[in-house]
C-alpha cells in the first residue's frame, strides 16, 4: 500500500512545531513547510509545492497571529489569514485534496454572556485578526467542500514566543505583573491540538465521510488571564526564587491594544461526538510544557 502524503503548512508556529514533534503513523509520508519554504501568501509557490509533492491531505496552520500587529498591518493580515487560505482551498478543490484549516475563538465577540460558543454560532469578530480569520474561514468554505475548520483558543507551548514563554520572561525580570480579570477563555496546549489533528487526519485518510465541517477544540477549564498567570507562577515556582506580585487589572487599563472578546470559551461537544477527541485539562499541559522548558534551560546552562 502506498504511503499517504501529508503536507503541513505553517511548521514554524506553535501548532506546527507541536505536530512535527508527534510520532507519525508508519504509513505516512509527512512533509512540513515553514514560512521560508512555502509562504501561503505567494499563490504560485503554493501551487507548485502542492503539484510537486501531491499530498493526500493538507494541514494549514500558517497565519498571522500577532493580534495587535494585525491592527496596523491590515494588508499583511488579510494576505496571510484570508487570501492565502482561500487560494489554498481553491487549489485543493481543483486537485480534490481535503484540507484541515486552523482558525480561532477570536471570530466571536464574546459579548453574549457566559455560554460556550458552538461551531455554528454566528461570528462577529472584535478586531482585525478575528475579521481576517473569519474571512479565511468563509473563503475555505466557499472554495472547498472537503474541509475541516478547527477553531482553537489561547494556545501555549514550549515552542517560541507565546503566552507561557512571555510570562516566564516577565516573572524573571519584573517585580510586579498585571493580568486582566475581564477576559475569559480556555488555555490550550499546542501538543493537545497536534494530537487532535492526528486523530482527524487519520480518520479523513481512512475515508471518514461525516468528518467535514467546523469544529472546536480547547483545553478543559475556563480561566481568566489572571487565573492563567497565577497557574503559570505556581508551575514555575519549583524552578525559581522569583515571586513577583500579581495584580488584577481590566482590559481598559491597557490602552492601545486591539479589542479582545471578554468571553471566548468554546463548546467542544461536536469534535468529541464526531472524532472521539476528548478535552484535556490545560493545567496538565502546562505542567508538561514547563517540564520541557526547564529541561531545555538546564541543557543550555
PDB file of C-alpha atoms in Angstrom:
ATOM      1  CA  UNK A   1       0.000   0.000   0.000  1.00  0.00           C
ATOM      2  CA  UNK A   2       1.357   3.415  -0.983  1.00  0.00           C
ATOM      3  CA  UNK A   3       2.213   5.833   1.804  1.00  0.00           C
ATOM      4  CA  UNK A   4      -0.219   8.642   2.487  1.00  0.00           C
ATOM      5  CA  UNK A   5       1.322  12.044   1.834  1.00  0.00           C
ATOM      6  CA  UNK A   6       0.521  14.748   4.391  1.00  0.00           C
ATOM      7  CA  UNK A   7       1.558  18.353   3.800  1.00  0.00           C
ATOM      8  CA  UNK A   8       1.830  20.745   6.761  1.00  0.00           C
ATOM      9  CA  UNK A   9       1.940  24.490   6.129  1.00  0.00           C
ATOM     10  CA  UNK A  10       2.974  26.773   8.974  1.00  0.00           C
ATOM     11  CA  UNK A  11       5.502  24.396  10.516  1.00  0.00           C
ATOM     12  CA  UNK A  12       7.239  27.234  12.359  1.00  0.00           C
ATOM     13  CA  UNK A  13       4.250  28.170  14.524  1.00  0.00           C
ATOM     14  CA  UNK A  14       3.283  26.652  17.857  1.00  0.00           C
ATOM     15  CA  UNK A  15       0.807  24.134  16.455  1.00  0.00           C
ATOM     16  CA  UNK A  16       3.077  23.330  13.533  1.00  0.00           C
ATOM     17  CA  UNK A  17       6.074  22.657  15.770  1.00  0.00           C
ATOM     18  CA  UNK A  18       3.969  20.564  18.128  1.00  0.00           C
ATOM     19  CA  UNK A  19       2.723  18.486  15.198  1.00  0.00           C
ATOM     20  CA  UNK A  20       6.250  17.986  13.851  1.00  0.00           C
ATOM     21  CA  UNK A  21       7.231  16.579  17.267  1.00  0.00           C
ATOM     22  CA  UNK A  22       4.457  13.972  17.236  1.00  0.00           C
ATOM     23  CA  UNK A  23       5.036  10.319  16.367  1.00  0.00           C
ATOM     24  CA  UNK A  24       3.581   9.919  12.882  1.00  0.00           C
ATOM     25  CA  UNK A  25       1.781   6.789  11.657  1.00  0.00           C
ATOM     26  CA  UNK A  26       4.067   4.362   9.827  1.00  0.00           C
ATOM     27  CA  UNK A  27       2.122   4.686   6.569  1.00  0.00           C
ATOM     28  CA  UNK A  28       2.541   8.490   6.391  1.00  0.00           C
ATOM     29  CA  UNK A  29       4.978  10.479   4.326  1.00  0.00           C
ATOM     30  CA  UNK A  30       4.872  13.717   6.280  1.00  0.00           C
ATOM     31  CA  UNK A  31       6.384  16.914   4.937  1.00  0.00           C
ATOM     32  CA  UNK A  32       6.452  20.163   6.931  1.00  0.00           C
ATOM     33  CA  UNK A  33       6.859  23.585   5.326  1.00  0.00           C
ATOM     34  CA  UNK A  34       7.800  26.693   7.265  1.00  0.00           C
ATOM     35  CA  UNK A  35       7.258  30.231   6.030  1.00  0.00           C
ATOM     36  CA  UNK A  36      10.584  30.250   4.170  1.00  0.00           C
ATOM     37  CA  UNK A  37       9.801  27.019   2.310  1.00  0.00           C
ATOM     38  CA  UNK A  38       6.210  27.828   1.383  1.00  0.00           C
ATOM     39  CA  UNK A  39       4.687  31.244   2.069  1.00  0.00           C
ATOM     40  CA  UNK A  40       0.924  30.788   1.679  1.00  0.00           C
ATOM     41  CA  UNK A  41       0.556  34.398   0.533  1.00  0.00           C
ATOM     42  CA  UNK A  42       2.560  33.505  -2.592  1.00  0.00           C
ATOM     43  CA  UNK A  43      -0.027  31.687  -4.634  1.00  0.00           C
ATOM     44  CA  UNK A  44       2.259  30.302  -7.341  1.00  0.00           C
ATOM     45  CA  UNK A  45       4.677  28.915  -4.760  1.00  0.00           C
ATOM     46  CA  UNK A  46       1.823  27.119  -3.004  1.00  0.00           C
ATOM     47  CA  UNK A  47       0.528  25.743  -6.282  1.00  0.00           C
ATOM     48  CA  UNK A  48       3.957  24.468  -7.318  1.00  0.00           C
ATOM     49  CA  UNK A  49       4.641  22.785  -3.966  1.00  0.00           C
ATOM     50  CA  UNK A  50       1.262  21.046  -3.968  1.00  0.00           C
ATOM     51  CA  UNK A  51       1.678  19.774  -7.511  1.00  0.00           C
ATOM     52  CA  UNK A  52       5.218  18.582  -6.774  1.00  0.00           C
ATOM     53  CA  UNK A  53       4.504  16.773  -3.504  1.00  0.00           C
ATOM     54  CA  UNK A  54       0.997  15.550  -4.490  1.00  0.00           C
ATOM     55  CA  UNK A  55      -0.408  15.372  -0.932  1.00  0.00           C
ATOM     56  CA  UNK A  56      -3.387  13.258   0.062  1.00  0.00           C
ATOM     57  CA  UNK A  57      -4.195  15.760   2.830  1.00  0.00           C
ATOM     58  CA  UNK A  58      -3.092  19.305   3.698  1.00  0.00           C
ATOM     59  CA  UNK A  59      -2.998  20.827   7.182  1.00  0.00           C
ATOM     60  CA  UNK A  60      -2.786  24.623   7.244  1.00  0.00           C
ATOM     61  CA  UNK A  61      -1.602  26.174  10.495  1.00  0.00           C
ATOM     62  CA  UNK A  62       0.069  29.150   8.792  1.00  0.00           C
ATOM     63  CA  UNK A  63      -1.327  32.505   9.914  1.00  0.00           C
ATOM     64  CA  UNK A  64      -0.511  35.961  11.150  1.00  0.00           C
ATOM     65  CA  UNK A  65      -1.432  35.598  14.815  1.00  0.00           C
ATOM     66  CA  UNK A  66       0.025  38.775  16.364  1.00  0.00           C
ATOM     67  CA  UNK A  67      -3.341  40.283  17.294  1.00  0.00           C
ATOM     68  CA  UNK A  68      -2.163  43.845  17.932  1.00  0.00           C
ATOM     69  CA  UNK A  69       0.132  43.872  14.899  1.00  0.00           C
ATOM     70  CA  UNK A  70      -2.810  42.913  12.685  1.00  0.00           C
ATOM     71  CA  UNK A  71      -4.485  46.227  13.611  1.00  0.00           C
ATOM     72  CA  UNK A  72      -1.715  48.233  11.973  1.00  0.00           C
ATOM     73  CA  UNK A  73      -0.593  45.805   9.249  1.00  0.00           C
ATOM     74  CA  UNK A  74      -4.009  45.083   7.789  1.00  0.00           C
ATOM     75  CA  UNK A  75      -2.837  44.144   4.290  1.00  0.00           C
ATOM     76  CA  UNK A  76      -0.423  41.565   5.672  1.00  0.00           C
ATOM     77  CA  UNK A  77      -3.101  40.148   7.994  1.00  0.00           C
ATOM     78  CA  UNK A  78      -5.576  39.794   5.134  1.00  0.00           C
ATOM     79  CA  UNK A  79      -2.967  38.190   2.887  1.00  0.00           C
ATOM     80  CA  UNK A  80      -1.959  35.598   5.488  1.00  0.00           C
ATOM     81  CA  UNK A  81      -5.331  34.900   7.105  1.00  0.00           C
ATOM     82  CA  UNK A  82      -7.809  35.405   4.244  1.00  0.00           C
ATOM     83  CA  UNK A  83      -6.236  35.396   0.784  1.00  0.00           C
ATOM     84  CA  UNK A  84      -3.719  32.626   1.479  1.00  0.00           C
ATOM     85  CA  UNK A  85      -6.181  30.079   2.913  1.00  0.00           C
ATOM     86  CA  UNK A  86      -8.748  30.901   0.225  1.00  0.00           C
ATOM     87  CA  UNK A  87      -6.200  30.286  -2.518  1.00  0.00           C
ATOM     88  CA  UNK A  88      -5.070  27.112  -0.789  1.00  0.00           C
ATOM     89  CA  UNK A  89      -8.643  25.823  -0.636  1.00  0.00           C
ATOM     90  CA  UNK A  90      -9.081  26.644  -4.314  1.00  0.00           C
ATOM     91  CA  UNK A  91      -6.009  24.573  -5.194  1.00  0.00           C
ATOM     92  CA  UNK A  92      -7.302  21.729  -3.036  1.00  0.00           C
ATOM     93  CA  UNK A  93     -10.650  21.864  -4.824  1.00  0.00           C
ATOM     94  CA  UNK A  94      -9.029  21.561  -8.254  1.00  0.00           C
ATOM     95  CA  UNK A  95      -6.962  18.554  -7.138  1.00  0.00           C
ATOM     96  CA  UNK A  96      -9.603  17.001  -4.834  1.00  0.00           C
ATOM     97  CA  UNK A  97      -7.453  17.217  -1.693  1.00  0.00           C
ATOM     98  CA  UNK A  98      -9.071  17.528   1.771  1.00  0.00           C
ATOM     99  CA  UNK A  99      -7.870  20.470   3.866  1.00  0.00           C
ATOM    100  CA  UNK A 100      -7.676  20.986   7.628  1.00  0.00           C
ATOM    101  CA  UNK A 101      -7.520  24.706   8.378  1.00  0.00           C
ATOM    102  CA  UNK A 102      -6.789  26.181  11.816  1.00  0.00           C
ATOM    103  CA  UNK A 103      -8.886  29.126  12.980  1.00  0.00           C
ATOM    104  CA  UNK A 104      -9.552  30.947  16.246  1.00  0.00           C
ATOM    105  CA  UNK A 105     -12.004  31.757  19.027  1.00  0.00           C
ATOM    106  CA  UNK A 106     -11.479  35.434  18.145  1.00  0.00           C
ATOM    107  CA  UNK A 107     -14.089  35.158  15.378  1.00  0.00           C
ATOM    108  CA  UNK A 108     -16.583  35.669  18.255  1.00  0.00           C
ATOM    109  CA  UNK A 109     -17.104  38.955  20.088  1.00  0.00           C
ATOM    110  CA  UNK A 110     -17.746  37.357  23.478  1.00  0.00           C
ATOM    111  CA  UNK A 111     -20.499  39.769  24.490  1.00  0.00           C
ATOM    112  CA  UNK A 112     -23.468  37.414  24.817  1.00  0.00           C
ATOM    113  CA  UNK A 113     -22.979  36.140  28.335  1.00  0.00           C
ATOM    114  CA  UNK A 114     -21.066  33.115  29.536  1.00  0.00           C
ATOM    115  CA  UNK A 115     -22.395  30.342  27.301  1.00  0.00           C
ATOM    116  CA  UNK A 116     -19.691  28.402  25.418  1.00  0.00           C
ATOM    117  CA  UNK A 117     -19.688  29.026  21.677  1.00  0.00           C
ATOM    118  CA  UNK A 118     -20.805  26.188  19.417  1.00  0.00           C
ATOM    119  CA  UNK A 119     -19.289  25.831  15.924  1.00  0.00           C
ATOM    120  CA  UNK A 120     -22.429  27.116  14.194  1.00  0.00           C
ATOM    121  CA  UNK A 121     -22.732  30.277  16.309  1.00  0.00           C
ATOM    122  CA  UNK A 122     -22.803  33.495  14.313  1.00  0.00           C
ATOM    123  CA  UNK A 123     -19.378  35.106  14.002  1.00  0.00           C
ATOM    124  CA  UNK A 124     -18.811  38.739  14.939  1.00  0.00           C
ATOM    125  CA  UNK A 125     -15.080  39.372  15.382  1.00  0.00           C
ATOM    126  CA  UNK A 126     -13.965  42.301  17.570  1.00  0.00           C
ATOM    127  CA  UNK A 127     -10.649  43.028  15.833  1.00  0.00           C
ATOM    128  CA  UNK A 128      -8.759  42.826  12.530  1.00  0.00           C
ATOM    129  CA  UNK A 129      -7.167  39.498  13.426  1.00  0.00           C
ATOM    130  CA  UNK A 130     -10.576  37.924  14.057  1.00  0.00           C
ATOM    131  CA  UNK A 131     -12.034  39.531  10.939  1.00  0.00           C
ATOM    132  CA  UNK A 132      -9.241  38.234   8.724  1.00  0.00           C
ATOM    133  CA  UNK A 133      -9.589  34.740  10.199  1.00  0.00           C
ATOM    134  CA  UNK A 134     -13.367  34.836   9.715  1.00  0.00           C
ATOM    135  CA  UNK A 135     -12.880  35.786   6.070  1.00  0.00           C
ATOM    136  CA  UNK A 136     -10.347  32.975   5.719  1.00  0.00           C
ATOM    137  CA  UNK A 137     -12.899  30.520   7.077  1.00  0.00           C
ATOM    138  CA  UNK A 138     -15.518  31.713   4.618  1.00  0.00           C
ATOM    139  CA  UNK A 139     -13.020  31.509   1.781  1.00  0.00           C
ATOM    140  CA  UNK A 140     -12.251  27.889   2.659  1.00  0.00           C
ATOM    141  CA  UNK A 141     -15.943  27.030   2.932  1.00  0.00           C
ATOM    142  CA  UNK A 142     -16.786  28.620  -0.399  1.00  0.00           C
ATOM    143  CA  UNK A 143     -13.899  27.053  -2.317  1.00  0.00           C
ATOM    144  CA  UNK A 144     -13.768  23.513  -0.936  1.00  0.00           C
ATOM    145  CA  UNK A 145     -16.392  21.051   0.260  1.00  0.00           C
ATOM    146  CA  UNK A 146     -13.825  18.646   1.761  1.00  0.00           C
ATOM    147  CA  UNK A 147     -12.639  20.906   4.570  1.00  0.00           C
ATOM    148  CA  UNK A 148     -12.256  20.787   8.325  1.00  0.00           C
ATOM    149  CA  UNK A 149     -12.029  24.156  10.063  1.00  0.00           C
ATOM    150  CA  UNK A 150     -10.689  23.724  13.585  1.00  0.00           C
ATOM    151  CA  UNK A 151     -11.067  26.726  15.894  1.00  0.00           C
ATOM    152  CA  UNK A 152      -8.671  26.776  18.823  1.00  0.00           C
ATOM    153  CA  UNK A 153      -8.123  29.077  21.791  1.00  0.00           C
ATOM    154  CA  UNK A 154      -5.309  30.721  23.812  1.00  0.00           C
ATOM    155  CA  UNK A 155      -2.572  28.407  22.591  1.00  0.00           C
ATOM    156  CA  UNK A 156       0.556  27.929  24.698  1.00  0.00           C
ATOM    157  CA  UNK A 157       3.537  25.610  24.420  1.00  0.00           C
ATOM    158  CA  UNK A 158       7.244  25.165  24.961  1.00  0.00           C
ATOM    159  CA  UNK A 159       7.825  26.478  21.443  1.00  0.00           C
ATOM    160  CA  UNK A 160       8.711  30.049  20.516  1.00  0.00           C
ATOM    161  CA  UNK A 161       7.064  33.242  21.726  1.00  0.00           C
ATOM    162  CA  UNK A 162       3.659  32.665  23.330  1.00  0.00           C
ATOM    163  CA  UNK A 163       1.544  33.296  26.418  1.00  0.00           C
ATOM    164  CA  UNK A 164       3.609  30.923  28.533  1.00  0.00           C
ATOM    165  CA  UNK A 165       7.139  31.855  27.452  1.00  0.00           C
ATOM    166  CA  UNK A 166       6.420  35.588  27.602  1.00  0.00           C
ATOM    167  CA  UNK A 167       5.089  35.247  31.123  1.00  0.00           C
ATOM    168  CA  UNK A 168       8.158  33.312  32.277  1.00  0.00           C
ATOM    169  CA  UNK A 169      10.325  36.121  30.957  1.00  0.00           C
ATOM    170  CA  UNK A 170       8.200  38.652  32.857  1.00  0.00           C
ATOM    171  CA  UNK A 171       8.460  36.630  36.055  1.00  0.00           C
ATOM    172  CA  UNK A 172      12.246  36.532  35.668  1.00  0.00           C
ATOM    173  CA  UNK A 173      12.635  40.260  35.080  1.00  0.00           C
ATOM    174  CA  UNK A 174       9.843  42.094  36.904  1.00  0.00           C
ATOM    175  CA  UNK A 175       8.717  42.626  40.488  1.00  0.00           C
ATOM    176  CA  UNK A 176       5.080  43.232  39.613  1.00  0.00           C
ATOM    177  CA  UNK A 177       2.759  41.765  36.982  1.00  0.00           C
ATOM    178  CA  UNK A 178      -0.709  42.806  35.873  1.00  0.00           C
ATOM    179  CA  UNK A 179      -3.234  40.394  34.396  1.00  0.00           C
ATOM    180  CA  UNK A 180      -6.814  41.073  33.396  1.00  0.00           C
ATOM    181  CA  UNK A 181      -9.863  39.578  35.053  1.00  0.00           C
ATOM    182  CA  UNK A 182     -12.347  40.509  32.296  1.00  0.00           C
ATOM    183  CA  UNK A 183     -11.104  38.158  29.562  1.00  0.00           C
ATOM    184  CA  UNK A 184     -12.011  34.502  29.925  1.00  0.00           C
ATOM    185  CA  UNK A 185     -11.112  31.662  27.563  1.00  0.00           C
ATOM    186  CA  UNK A 186      -9.743  28.123  27.679  1.00  0.00           C
ATOM    187  CA  UNK A 187      -5.945  27.911  27.519  1.00  0.00           C
ATOM    188  CA  UNK A 188      -4.912  25.124  25.151  1.00  0.00           C
ATOM    189  CA  UNK A 189      -1.614  23.221  24.966  1.00  0.00           C
ATOM    190  CA  UNK A 190      -0.310  23.059  21.392  1.00  0.00           C
ATOM    191  CA  UNK A 191       0.635  19.413  21.939  1.00  0.00           C
ATOM    192  CA  UNK A 192      -3.018  18.533  22.597  1.00  0.00           C
ATOM    193  CA  UNK A 193      -4.069  20.336  19.413  1.00  0.00           C
ATOM    194  CA  UNK A 194      -1.430  18.366  17.496  1.00  0.00           C
ATOM    195  CA  UNK A 195      -2.818  15.098  18.826  1.00  0.00           C
ATOM    196  CA  UNK A 196      -6.335  16.143  17.817  1.00  0.00           C
ATOM    197  CA  UNK A 197      -5.038  16.940  14.322  1.00  0.00           C
ATOM    198  CA  UNK A 198      -3.501  13.467  14.079  1.00  0.00           C
ATOM    199  CA  UNK A 199      -6.819  11.900  15.035  1.00  0.00           C
ATOM    200  CA  UNK A 200      -8.757  13.982  12.499  1.00  0.00           C
ATOM    201  CA  UNK A 201      -6.209  13.422   9.744  1.00  0.00           C
ATOM    202  CA  UNK A 202      -6.112   9.668  10.255  1.00  0.00           C
ATOM    203  CA  UNK A 203      -9.894   9.441  10.135  1.00  0.00           C
ATOM    204  CA  UNK A 204     -10.137  11.509   6.944  1.00  0.00           C
ATOM    205  CA  UNK A 205      -7.410   9.489   5.231  1.00  0.00           C
ATOM    206  CA  UNK A 206      -9.351   6.334   6.072  1.00  0.00           C
ATOM    207  CA  UNK A 207     -12.408   7.729   4.312  1.00  0.00           C
ATOM    208  CA  UNK A 208     -14.479   9.181   7.163  1.00  0.00           C
ATOM    209  CA  UNK A 209     -17.359  10.743   5.255  1.00  0.00           C
ATOM    210  CA  UNK A 210     -19.076  12.679   8.055  1.00  0.00           C
ATOM    211  CA  UNK A 211     -15.923  14.363   9.338  1.00  0.00           C
ATOM    212  CA  UNK A 212     -16.053  17.609   7.394  1.00  0.00           C
ATOM    213  CA  UNK A 213     -17.224  20.989   8.656  1.00  0.00           C
ATOM    214  CA  UNK A 214     -16.338  23.327  11.521  1.00  0.00           C
ATOM    215  CA  UNK A 215     -15.147  22.080  14.912  1.00  0.00           C
ATOM    216  CA  UNK A 216     -13.881  23.490  18.203  1.00  0.00           C
ATOM    217  CA  UNK A 217     -11.044  22.276  20.394  1.00  0.00           C
ATOM    218  CA  UNK A 218      -9.620  23.872  23.538  1.00  0.00           C
ATOM    219  CA  UNK A 219      -8.260  22.898  26.916  1.00  0.00           C
ATOM    220  CA  UNK A 220     -10.678  21.818  29.623  1.00  0.00           C
ATOM    221  CA  UNK A 221     -11.451  24.527  32.147  1.00  0.00           C
ATOM    222  CA  UNK A 222     -12.202  28.198  31.536  1.00  0.00           C
ATOM    223  CA  UNK A 223      -9.829  30.734  33.057  1.00  0.00           C
ATOM    224  CA  UNK A 224      -9.353  34.466  33.140  1.00  0.00           C
ATOM    225  CA  UNK A 225      -5.966  35.818  32.101  1.00  0.00           C
ATOM    226  CA  UNK A 226      -5.268  36.435  35.789  1.00  0.00           C
ATOM    227  CA  UNK A 227      -6.024  32.814  36.672  1.00  0.00           C
ATOM    228  CA  UNK A 228      -3.788  31.605  33.859  1.00  0.00           C
ATOM    229  CA  UNK A 229      -0.900  33.793  35.026  1.00  0.00           C
ATOM    230  CA  UNK A 230      -1.352  32.529  38.588  1.00  0.00           C
ATOM    231  CA  UNK A 231      -1.236  28.943  37.295  1.00  0.00           C
ATOM    232  CA  UNK A 232       1.978  29.682  35.397  1.00  0.00           C
ATOM    233  CA  UNK A 233       3.534  31.190  38.524  1.00  0.00           C
ATOM    234  CA  UNK A 234       2.590  28.104  40.537  1.00  0.00           C
ATOM    235  CA  UNK A 235       4.011  25.738  37.890  1.00  0.00           C
ATOM    236  CA  UNK A 236       7.220  27.799  37.688  1.00  0.00           C
ATOM    237  CA  UNK A 237       7.674  28.122  41.460  1.00  0.00           C
ATOM    238  CA  UNK A 238       9.760  24.911  41.909  1.00  0.00           C
ATOM    239  CA  UNK A 239      12.295  26.226  39.389  1.00  0.00           C
ATOM    240  CA  UNK A 240      12.779  29.841  40.509  1.00  0.00           C
ATOM    241  CA  UNK A 241      13.062  32.007  43.578  1.00  0.00           C
ATOM    242  CA  UNK A 242      11.362  34.892  41.799  1.00  0.00           C
ATOM    243  CA  UNK A 243       7.958  35.784  43.242  1.00  0.00           C
ATOM    244  CA  UNK A 244       6.622  38.940  41.550  1.00  0.00           C
ATOM    245  CA  UNK A 245       3.368  40.359  42.845  1.00  0.00           C
ATOM    246  CA  UNK A 246       0.445  39.559  40.523  1.00  0.00           C
ATOM    247  CA  UNK A 247      -2.131  42.337  40.402  1.00  0.00           C
ATOM    248  CA  UNK A 248      -5.647  42.148  38.921  1.00  0.00           C
ATOM    249  CA  UNK A 249      -6.411  44.579  36.112  1.00  0.00           C
ATOM    250  CA  UNK A 250      -9.042  45.346  33.495  1.00  0.00           C
ATOM    251  CA  UNK A 251      -8.653  45.399  29.729  1.00  0.00           C
ATOM    252  CA  UNK A 252      -9.246  49.146  29.779  1.00  0.00           C
ATOM    253  CA  UNK A 253      -6.070  49.566  31.840  1.00  0.00           C
ATOM    254  CA  UNK A 254      -4.060  48.706  28.713  1.00  0.00           C
ATOM    255  CA  UNK A 255      -4.936  51.341  26.083  1.00  0.00           C
ATOM    256  CA  UNK A 256      -3.725  50.909  22.543  1.00  0.00           C
ATOM    257  CA  UNK A 257      -4.248  47.159  22.347  1.00  0.00           C
ATOM    258  CA  UNK A 258      -6.688  45.533  19.922  1.00  0.00           C
ATOM    259  CA  UNK A 259     -10.089  44.693  21.431  1.00  0.00           C
ATOM    260  CA  UNK A 260     -10.398  41.135  22.746  1.00  0.00           C
ATOM    261  CA  UNK A 261     -13.568  39.118  23.389  1.00  0.00           C
ATOM    262  CA  UNK A 262     -14.344  39.167  27.111  1.00  0.00           C
ATOM    263  CA  UNK A 263     -15.609  35.573  26.887  1.00  0.00           C
ATOM    264  CA  UNK A 264     -14.499  33.111  24.199  1.00  0.00           C
ATOM    265  CA  UNK A 265     -14.939  29.673  25.738  1.00  0.00           C
ATOM    266  CA  UNK A 266     -15.548  27.056  23.033  1.00  0.00           C
ATOM    267  CA  UNK A 267     -18.062  24.202  23.155  1.00  0.00           C
ATOM    268  CA  UNK A 268     -16.147  21.056  22.111  1.00  0.00           C
ATOM    269  CA  UNK A 269     -19.073  18.624  22.037  1.00  0.00           C
ATOM    270  CA  UNK A 270     -19.021  18.203  18.249  1.00  0.00           C
ATOM    271  CA  UNK A 271     -15.383  17.121  17.959  1.00  0.00           C
ATOM    272  CA  UNK A 272     -15.949  14.601  20.749  1.00  0.00           C
ATOM    273  CA  UNK A 273     -19.053  13.179  19.103  1.00  0.00           C
ATOM    274  CA  UNK A 274     -17.659  13.027  15.550  1.00  0.00           C
ATOM    275  CA  UNK A 275     -13.990  12.181  16.172  1.00  0.00           C
ATOM    276  CA  UNK A 276     -13.881  10.926  19.757  1.00  0.00           C
ATOM    277  CA  UNK A 277     -11.478  13.747  20.706  1.00  0.00           C
ATOM    278  CA  UNK A 278     -11.812  14.499  24.411  1.00  0.00           C
ATOM    279  CA  UNK A 279     -10.758  17.764  26.003  1.00  0.00           C
ATOM    280  CA  UNK A 280      -7.806  17.509  28.378  1.00  0.00           C
ATOM    281  CA  UNK A 281      -7.224  19.721  31.430  1.00  0.00           C
ATOM    282  CA  UNK A 282      -4.968  22.562  30.331  1.00  0.00           C
ATOM    283  CA  UNK A 283      -3.249  22.593  33.709  1.00  0.00           C
ATOM    284  CA  UNK A 284      -1.784  19.158  32.930  1.00  0.00           C
ATOM    285  CA  UNK A 285      -0.497  20.501  29.624  1.00  0.00           C
ATOM    286  CA  UNK A 286       1.001  23.492  31.440  1.00  0.00           C
ATOM    287  CA  UNK A 287       2.925  21.196  33.785  1.00  0.00           C
ATOM    288  CA  UNK A 288       4.216  19.144  30.852  1.00  0.00           C
ATOM    289  CA  UNK A 289       5.302  22.218  28.854  1.00  0.00           C
ATOM    290  CA  UNK A 290       7.033  23.668  31.911  1.00  0.00           C
ATOM    291  CA  UNK A 291       8.996  20.445  32.435  1.00  0.00           C
ATOM    292  CA  UNK A 292      10.250  20.574  28.835  1.00  0.00           C
ATOM    293  CA  UNK A 293      11.176  24.258  29.090  1.00  0.00           C
ATOM    294  CA  UNK A 294      13.093  23.733  32.336  1.00  0.00           C
ATOM    295  CA  UNK A 295      14.867  20.652  30.955  1.00  0.00           C
ATOM    296  CA  UNK A 296      15.974  22.616  27.904  1.00  0.00           C
ATOM    297  CA  UNK A 297      17.047  25.507  30.104  1.00  0.00           C
ATOM    298  CA  UNK A 298      19.264  23.158  32.139  1.00  0.00           C
ATOM    299  CA  UNK A 299      20.836  21.835  28.930  1.00  0.00           C
ATOM    300  CA  UNK A 300      21.768  25.369  27.887  1.00  0.00           C
ATOM    301  CA  UNK A 301      23.186  26.135  31.327  1.00  0.00           C
TER     302      UNK A 301
END
